[in-house]
mmCIF file of N, CA and C in Angstrom:
data_model
loop_
_atom_site.group_PDB
_atom_site.id
_atom_site.type_symbol
_atom_site.label_atom_id
_atom_site.label_comp_id
_atom_site.label_asym_id
_atom_site.label_seq_id
_atom_site.Cartn_x
_atom_site.Cartn_y
_atom_site.Cartn_z
ATOM 1 N N UNK A 1 -15.575 -42.462 -32.638
ATOM 2 C CA UNK A 1 -15.050 -43.222 -31.212
ATOM 3 C C UNK A 1 -13.684 -43.799 -31.501
ATOM 4 N N UNK A 2 -12.800 -43.513 -30.467
ATOM 5 C CA UNK A 2 -11.606 -44.576 -30.453
ATOM 6 C C UNK A 2 -11.325 -45.301 -29.433
ATOM 7 N N UNK A 3 -11.411 -46.595 -29.650
ATOM 8 C CA UNK A 3 -11.405 -47.454 -28.380
ATOM 9 C C UNK A 3 -9.882 -48.237 -28.672
ATOM 10 N N UNK A 4 -8.890 -47.804 -27.732
ATOM 11 C CA UNK A 4 -7.594 -48.318 -27.683
ATOM 12 C C UNK A 4 -7.434 -49.856 -27.438
ATOM 13 N N UNK A 5 -6.551 -50.411 -27.829
ATOM 14 C CA UNK A 5 -6.421 -51.869 -27.467
ATOM 15 C C UNK A 5 -5.008 -52.121 -26.860
ATOM 16 N N UNK A 6 -4.719 -53.011 -26.157
ATOM 17 C CA UNK A 6 -3.604 -53.398 -25.494
ATOM 18 C C UNK A 6 -2.683 -54.132 -26.478
ATOM 19 N N UNK A 7 -3.273 -54.776 -27.392
ATOM 20 C CA UNK A 7 -2.580 -55.568 -28.528
ATOM 21 C C UNK A 7 -1.688 -54.787 -29.387
ATOM 22 N N UNK A 8 -0.514 -55.257 -29.614
ATOM 23 C CA UNK A 8 0.509 -54.663 -30.619
ATOM 24 C C UNK A 8 0.916 -55.368 -31.666
ATOM 25 N N UNK A 9 1.633 -54.730 -32.599
ATOM 26 C CA UNK A 9 2.227 -55.559 -33.818
ATOM 27 C C UNK A 9 3.511 -56.063 -33.366
ATOM 28 N N UNK A 10 4.150 -56.867 -34.332
ATOM 29 C CA UNK A 10 5.523 -57.271 -34.220
ATOM 30 C C UNK A 10 6.485 -56.220 -34.335
ATOM 31 N N UNK A 11 7.539 -56.234 -33.664
ATOM 32 C CA UNK A 11 8.655 -55.373 -33.650
ATOM 33 C C UNK A 11 9.148 -55.107 -35.065
ATOM 34 N N UNK A 12 9.367 -53.947 -35.529
ATOM 35 C CA UNK A 12 9.701 -53.350 -36.820
ATOM 36 C C UNK A 12 8.632 -53.264 -37.654
ATOM 37 N N UNK A 13 7.349 -53.266 -37.303
ATOM 38 C CA UNK A 13 6.282 -52.957 -38.188
ATOM 39 C C UNK A 13 6.144 -51.464 -38.160
ATOM 40 N N UNK A 14 5.805 -50.963 -39.368
ATOM 41 C CA UNK A 14 5.447 -49.541 -39.725
ATOM 42 C C UNK A 14 4.184 -49.416 -40.514
ATOM 43 N N UNK A 15 3.204 -48.644 -39.961
ATOM 44 C CA UNK A 15 1.762 -48.620 -40.538
ATOM 45 C C UNK A 15 1.520 -47.079 -41.139
ATOM 46 N N UNK A 16 1.117 -46.922 -42.116
ATOM 47 C CA UNK A 16 0.585 -45.479 -42.415
ATOM 48 C C UNK A 16 -1.095 -45.856 -42.814
ATOM 49 N N UNK A 17 -1.721 -44.635 -42.425
ATOM 50 C CA UNK A 17 -3.265 -44.901 -42.570
ATOM 51 C C UNK A 17 -3.770 -43.367 -42.869
ATOM 52 N N UNK A 18 -4.802 -43.513 -43.774
ATOM 53 C CA UNK A 18 -5.617 -42.192 -44.127
ATOM 54 C C UNK A 18 -7.049 -42.399 -44.284
ATOM 55 N N UNK A 19 -7.718 -41.441 -43.651
ATOM 56 C CA UNK A 19 -9.348 -41.745 -43.746
ATOM 57 C C UNK A 19 -9.971 -40.307 -43.931
ATOM 58 N N UNK A 20 -10.992 -40.169 -44.426
ATOM 59 C CA UNK A 20 -11.743 -39.111 -44.684
ATOM 60 C C UNK A 20 -13.251 -39.330 -44.523
ATOM 61 N N UNK A 21 -13.674 -38.875 -43.451
ATOM 62 C CA UNK A 21 -15.170 -38.938 -43.000
ATOM 63 C C UNK A 21 -15.662 -37.612 -42.526
ATOM 64 N N UNK A 22 -16.550 -36.942 -43.214
ATOM 65 C CA UNK A 22 -16.762 -35.484 -42.930
ATOM 66 C C UNK A 22 -17.022 -35.299 -41.410
ATOM 67 N N UNK A 23 -16.639 -34.344 -40.836
ATOM 68 C CA UNK A 23 -15.514 -33.149 -41.205
ATOM 69 C C UNK A 23 -14.371 -33.511 -41.081
ATOM 70 N N UNK A 24 -13.754 -34.866 -40.812
ATOM 71 C CA UNK A 24 -12.350 -35.229 -40.478
ATOM 72 C C UNK A 24 -11.547 -35.952 -41.607
ATOM 73 N N UNK A 25 -10.495 -35.109 -41.827
ATOM 74 C CA UNK A 25 -9.326 -35.911 -42.774
ATOM 75 C C UNK A 25 -8.310 -36.291 -41.895
ATOM 76 N N UNK A 26 -8.214 -37.610 -41.682
ATOM 77 C CA UNK A 26 -7.030 -38.041 -40.885
ATOM 78 C C UNK A 26 -5.888 -38.768 -41.552
ATOM 79 N N UNK A 27 -4.658 -38.573 -41.043
ATOM 80 C CA UNK A 27 -3.596 -39.383 -41.420
ATOM 81 C C UNK A 27 -2.703 -39.793 -40.296
ATOM 82 N N UNK A 28 -2.192 -40.872 -40.114
ATOM 83 C CA UNK A 28 -1.304 -41.458 -39.353
ATOM 84 C C UNK A 28 -0.238 -42.197 -39.536
ATOM 85 N N UNK A 29 0.801 -42.243 -38.815
ATOM 86 C CA UNK A 29 1.952 -43.092 -38.905
ATOM 87 C C UNK A 29 2.082 -43.779 -37.564
ATOM 88 N N UNK A 30 2.320 -45.133 -37.363
ATOM 89 C CA UNK A 30 2.371 -45.834 -36.202
ATOM 90 C C UNK A 30 3.666 -46.781 -36.458
ATOM 91 N N UNK A 31 4.599 -46.740 -35.334
ATOM 92 C CA UNK A 31 5.783 -47.348 -35.517
ATOM 93 C C UNK A 31 5.878 -48.316 -34.305
ATOM 94 N N UNK A 32 6.337 -49.604 -34.572
ATOM 95 C CA UNK A 32 6.515 -50.608 -33.431
ATOM 96 C C UNK A 32 7.924 -51.025 -33.359
ATOM 97 N N UNK A 33 8.768 -50.065 -32.745
ATOM 98 C CA UNK A 33 10.185 -50.362 -32.892
ATOM 99 C C UNK A 33 10.656 -51.385 -31.923
ATOM 100 N N UNK A 34 10.016 -51.761 -30.740
ATOM 101 C CA UNK A 34 10.303 -52.793 -29.905
ATOM 102 C C UNK A 34 9.031 -53.634 -29.650
ATOM 103 N N UNK A 35 9.229 -54.896 -29.202
ATOM 104 C CA UNK A 35 7.987 -55.665 -28.963
ATOM 105 C C UNK A 35 7.031 -55.057 -27.922
ATOM 106 N N UNK A 36 7.550 -54.136 -27.082
ATOM 107 C CA UNK A 36 6.862 -53.675 -26.035
ATOM 108 C C UNK A 36 6.405 -52.210 -26.132
ATOM 109 N N UNK A 37 6.862 -51.492 -27.250
ATOM 110 C CA UNK A 37 6.863 -50.114 -27.431
ATOM 111 C C UNK A 37 6.089 -49.841 -28.654
ATOM 112 N N UNK A 38 5.149 -48.827 -28.607
ATOM 113 C CA UNK A 38 4.555 -48.532 -29.989
ATOM 114 C C UNK A 38 4.360 -46.947 -29.954
ATOM 115 N N UNK A 39 4.686 -46.452 -30.920
ATOM 116 C CA UNK A 39 4.606 -44.744 -30.945
ATOM 117 C C UNK A 39 3.863 -44.499 -32.231
ATOM 118 N N UNK A 40 3.037 -43.318 -32.129
ATOM 119 C CA UNK A 40 2.264 -43.054 -33.405
ATOM 120 C C UNK A 40 2.095 -41.537 -33.443
ATOM 121 N N UNK A 41 1.861 -40.975 -34.630
ATOM 122 C CA UNK A 41 1.744 -39.520 -35.098
ATOM 123 C C UNK A 41 0.496 -39.459 -35.804
ATOM 124 N N UNK A 42 -0.509 -38.702 -35.409
ATOM 125 C CA UNK A 42 -1.748 -38.319 -36.016
ATOM 126 C C UNK A 42 -1.872 -36.962 -36.450
ATOM 127 N N UNK A 43 -2.308 -36.754 -37.573
ATOM 128 C CA UNK A 43 -2.582 -35.371 -38.040
ATOM 129 C C UNK A 43 -4.040 -35.178 -38.467
ATOM 130 N N UNK A 44 -4.790 -34.376 -38.091
ATOM 131 C CA UNK A 44 -6.214 -34.004 -38.557
ATOM 132 C C UNK A 44 -6.556 -32.775 -39.060
ATOM 133 N N UNK A 45 -7.255 -32.822 -40.272
ATOM 134 C CA UNK A 45 -7.833 -31.664 -40.752
ATOM 135 C C UNK A 45 -9.184 -31.588 -40.512
ATOM 136 N N UNK A 46 -9.779 -30.461 -39.898
ATOM 137 C CA UNK A 46 -11.187 -30.545 -39.407
ATOM 138 C C UNK A 46 -11.832 -29.434 -40.335
ATOM 139 N N UNK A 47 -12.580 -29.864 -41.299
ATOM 140 C CA UNK A 47 -13.083 -28.977 -42.368
ATOM 141 C C UNK A 47 -14.105 -28.161 -41.961
ATOM 142 N N UNK A 48 -14.889 -28.474 -40.768
ATOM 143 C CA UNK A 48 -15.875 -27.495 -40.442
ATOM 144 C C UNK A 48 -15.602 -26.349 -39.412
ATOM 145 N N UNK A 49 -14.503 -26.353 -39.020
ATOM 146 C CA UNK A 49 -14.007 -25.425 -38.149
ATOM 147 C C UNK A 49 -12.722 -24.572 -38.725
ATOM 148 N N UNK A 50 -12.707 -23.273 -38.473
ATOM 149 C CA UNK A 50 -11.727 -22.665 -39.203
ATOM 150 C C UNK A 50 -10.456 -22.453 -38.313
ATOM 151 N N UNK A 51 -9.454 -22.219 -38.711
ATOM 152 C CA UNK A 51 -7.904 -22.260 -38.140
ATOM 153 C C UNK A 51 -8.134 -21.143 -36.888
ATOM 154 N N UNK A 52 -8.731 -19.999 -37.165
ATOM 155 C CA UNK A 52 -8.809 -18.803 -36.507
ATOM 156 C C UNK A 52 -9.523 -17.873 -37.076
ATOM 157 N N UNK A 53 -9.613 -16.546 -36.619
ATOM 158 C CA UNK A 53 -10.327 -15.443 -37.162
ATOM 159 C C UNK A 53 -10.096 -15.414 -38.727
ATOM 160 N N UNK A 54 -11.182 -15.156 -39.313
ATOM 161 C CA UNK A 54 -10.928 -15.144 -41.029
ATOM 162 C C UNK A 54 -10.016 -13.976 -41.260
ATOM 163 N N UNK A 55 -9.810 -12.919 -40.555
ATOM 164 C CA UNK A 55 -8.845 -11.951 -40.960
ATOM 165 C C UNK A 55 -7.490 -12.286 -40.842
ATOM 166 N N UNK A 56 -7.085 -13.446 -40.050
ATOM 167 C CA UNK A 56 -5.850 -14.180 -40.026
ATOM 168 C C UNK A 56 -5.660 -15.216 -40.867
ATOM 169 N N UNK A 57 -6.746 -16.179 -40.904
ATOM 170 C CA UNK A 57 -6.476 -17.573 -41.463
ATOM 171 C C UNK A 57 -7.347 -17.665 -42.795
ATOM 172 N N UNK A 58 -8.210 -16.727 -43.092
ATOM 173 C CA UNK A 58 -9.085 -16.852 -44.479
ATOM 174 C C UNK A 58 -9.993 -18.113 -44.190
ATOM 175 N N UNK A 59 -10.047 -19.038 -45.155
ATOM 176 C CA UNK A 59 -10.797 -19.962 -45.129
ATOM 177 C C UNK A 59 -10.008 -21.210 -44.682
ATOM 178 N N UNK A 60 -8.892 -21.251 -44.099
ATOM 179 C CA UNK A 60 -8.286 -22.289 -43.752
ATOM 180 C C UNK A 60 -8.786 -23.010 -42.608
ATOM 181 N N UNK A 61 -8.936 -24.435 -42.933
ATOM 182 C CA UNK A 61 -9.497 -25.367 -41.994
ATOM 183 C C UNK A 61 -8.769 -25.615 -40.610
ATOM 184 N N UNK A 62 -9.326 -25.897 -39.561
ATOM 185 C CA UNK A 62 -8.549 -26.075 -38.342
ATOM 186 C C UNK A 62 -7.709 -27.525 -38.563
ATOM 187 N N UNK A 63 -6.579 -27.495 -37.652
ATOM 188 C CA UNK A 63 -5.694 -28.627 -37.631
ATOM 189 C C UNK A 63 -5.542 -29.185 -36.292
ATOM 190 N N UNK A 64 -5.175 -30.560 -36.225
ATOM 191 C CA UNK A 64 -4.823 -30.924 -34.959
ATOM 192 C C UNK A 64 -3.834 -32.050 -35.174
ATOM 193 N N UNK A 65 -2.971 -32.131 -34.062
ATOM 194 C CA UNK A 65 -1.920 -33.094 -34.330
ATOM 195 C C UNK A 65 -1.719 -33.867 -32.879
ATOM 196 N N UNK A 66 -1.245 -34.961 -32.969
ATOM 197 C CA UNK A 66 -0.935 -35.769 -31.700
ATOM 198 C C UNK A 66 0.259 -36.647 -31.631
ATOM 199 N N UNK A 67 0.645 -37.033 -30.558
ATOM 200 C CA UNK A 67 1.705 -38.043 -30.461
ATOM 201 C C UNK A 67 1.049 -38.974 -29.511
ATOM 202 N N UNK A 68 1.160 -40.231 -29.798
ATOM 203 C CA UNK A 68 0.641 -41.336 -28.954
ATOM 204 C C UNK A 68 1.896 -42.192 -28.569
ATOM 205 N N UNK A 69 1.909 -42.913 -27.260
ATOM 206 C CA UNK A 69 2.800 -43.853 -27.027
ATOM 207 C C UNK A 69 2.188 -44.918 -26.160
ATOM 208 N N UNK A 70 2.519 -46.119 -26.493
ATOM 209 C CA UNK A 70 1.913 -47.421 -25.599
ATOM 210 C C UNK A 70 3.100 -48.304 -25.252
ATOM 211 N N UNK A 71 2.999 -48.812 -23.956
ATOM 212 C CA UNK A 71 4.047 -49.536 -23.416
ATOM 213 C C UNK A 71 3.372 -50.802 -23.079
ATOM 214 N N UNK A 72 3.829 -52.064 -23.269
ATOM 215 C CA UNK A 72 3.223 -53.240 -22.871
ATOM 216 C C UNK A 72 3.657 -53.672 -21.691
ATOM 217 N N UNK A 73 2.703 -53.861 -20.662
ATOM 218 C CA UNK A 73 3.071 -54.305 -19.221
ATOM 219 C C UNK A 73 3.124 -55.866 -19.152
ATOM 220 N N UNK A 74 1.974 -56.383 -19.423
ATOM 221 C CA UNK A 74 1.817 -57.797 -19.300
ATOM 222 C C UNK A 74 1.526 -58.447 -20.744
ATOM 223 N N UNK A 75 1.919 -59.581 -21.106
ATOM 224 C CA UNK A 75 1.436 -60.345 -22.326
ATOM 225 C C UNK A 75 0.250 -61.082 -21.910
ATOM 226 N N UNK A 76 -0.379 -61.169 -23.105
ATOM 227 C CA UNK A 76 -1.681 -62.087 -22.998
ATOM 228 C C UNK A 76 -1.296 -63.678 -22.923
ATOM 229 N N UNK A 77 -2.076 -64.200 -22.017
ATOM 230 C CA UNK A 77 -1.960 -65.670 -21.675
ATOM 231 C C UNK A 77 -3.433 -66.335 -21.863
ATOM 232 N N UNK A 78 -3.582 -67.567 -21.770
ATOM 233 C CA UNK A 78 -4.783 -68.151 -21.846
ATOM 234 C C UNK A 78 -5.777 -67.789 -20.564
ATOM 235 N N UNK A 79 -5.176 -67.263 -19.624
ATOM 236 C CA UNK A 79 -5.963 -66.837 -18.296
ATOM 237 C C UNK A 79 -5.801 -65.529 -18.078
ATOM 238 N N UNK A 80 -5.064 -64.716 -18.897
ATOM 239 C CA UNK A 80 -5.012 -63.100 -18.646
ATOM 240 C C UNK A 80 -4.865 -62.201 -19.916
ATOM 241 N N UNK A 81 -5.621 -61.101 -19.985
ATOM 242 C CA UNK A 81 -5.573 -60.417 -21.172
ATOM 243 C C UNK A 81 -4.277 -59.544 -21.163
ATOM 244 N N UNK A 82 -3.846 -58.973 -22.378
ATOM 245 C CA UNK A 82 -2.657 -58.280 -22.525
ATOM 246 C C UNK A 82 -2.903 -56.994 -21.742
ATOM 247 N N UNK A 83 -1.948 -56.522 -21.097
ATOM 248 C CA UNK A 83 -2.169 -55.058 -20.406
ATOM 249 C C UNK A 83 -1.148 -54.086 -20.910
ATOM 250 N N UNK A 84 -1.609 -53.045 -21.145
ATOM 251 C CA UNK A 84 -0.718 -51.986 -21.641
ATOM 252 C C UNK A 84 -0.970 -50.642 -20.990
ATOM 253 N N UNK A 85 0.026 -49.840 -20.888
ATOM 254 C CA UNK A 85 -0.208 -48.401 -20.459
ATOM 255 C C UNK A 85 0.158 -47.431 -21.666
ATOM 256 N N UNK A 86 -0.948 -46.493 -21.854
ATOM 257 C CA UNK A 86 -0.504 -45.614 -23.050
ATOM 258 C C UNK A 86 -0.967 -44.202 -22.722
ATOM 259 N N UNK A 87 -0.583 -43.206 -23.373
ATOM 260 C CA UNK A 87 -0.984 -41.829 -23.490
ATOM 261 C C UNK A 87 -1.123 -41.406 -24.846
ATOM 262 N N UNK A 88 -2.306 -40.760 -24.994
ATOM 263 C CA UNK A 88 -2.828 -40.422 -26.307
ATOM 264 C C UNK A 88 -2.743 -38.764 -26.196
ATOM 265 N N UNK A 89 -2.300 -38.218 -27.485
ATOM 266 C CA UNK A 89 -2.497 -36.658 -27.596
ATOM 267 C C UNK A 89 -1.505 -35.952 -26.784
ATOM 268 N N UNK A 90 -0.180 -36.530 -26.828
ATOM 269 C CA UNK A 90 0.914 -35.666 -26.313
ATOM 270 C C UNK A 90 1.164 -34.550 -26.826
ATOM 271 N N UNK A 91 1.033 -33.498 -26.241
ATOM 272 C CA UNK A 91 1.196 -32.022 -26.902
ATOM 273 C C UNK A 91 0.099 -31.614 -27.829
ATOM 274 N N UNK A 92 -0.866 -32.220 -27.912
ATOM 275 C CA UNK A 92 -1.813 -31.936 -28.928
ATOM 276 C C UNK A 92 -2.894 -30.871 -28.348
ATOM 277 N N UNK A 93 -3.905 -30.680 -29.014
ATOM 278 C CA UNK A 93 -4.858 -29.618 -28.512
ATOM 279 C C UNK A 93 -6.124 -30.415 -27.864
ATOM 280 N N UNK A 94 -6.059 -31.785 -27.797
ATOM 281 C CA UNK A 94 -7.133 -32.394 -27.101
ATOM 282 C C UNK A 94 -8.334 -32.648 -27.778
ATOM 283 N N UNK A 95 -8.498 -32.174 -29.181
ATOM 284 C CA UNK A 95 -9.551 -32.395 -29.991
ATOM 285 C C UNK A 95 -9.595 -33.875 -30.486
#
């Protein structure tokens, strides 16, 4: 399960992440170029699904990619939570 948050890192931060929990091997790069903008790229190897018919892909595992963007609309205060608008999996397969 993925639960997005409206919180963001400081401008200029770059994060790399890798995890492997069967059947998913996931890698991601997240960049915070501006205080109010975050962008990320994720790549997933799905080990229990084949990329296509065995005649075409052999035993190649299925792959998925996604591009994510998040824009901060309101900053957090003592009386209001931070609010952001984001889009997940731009151009991906939706997996």
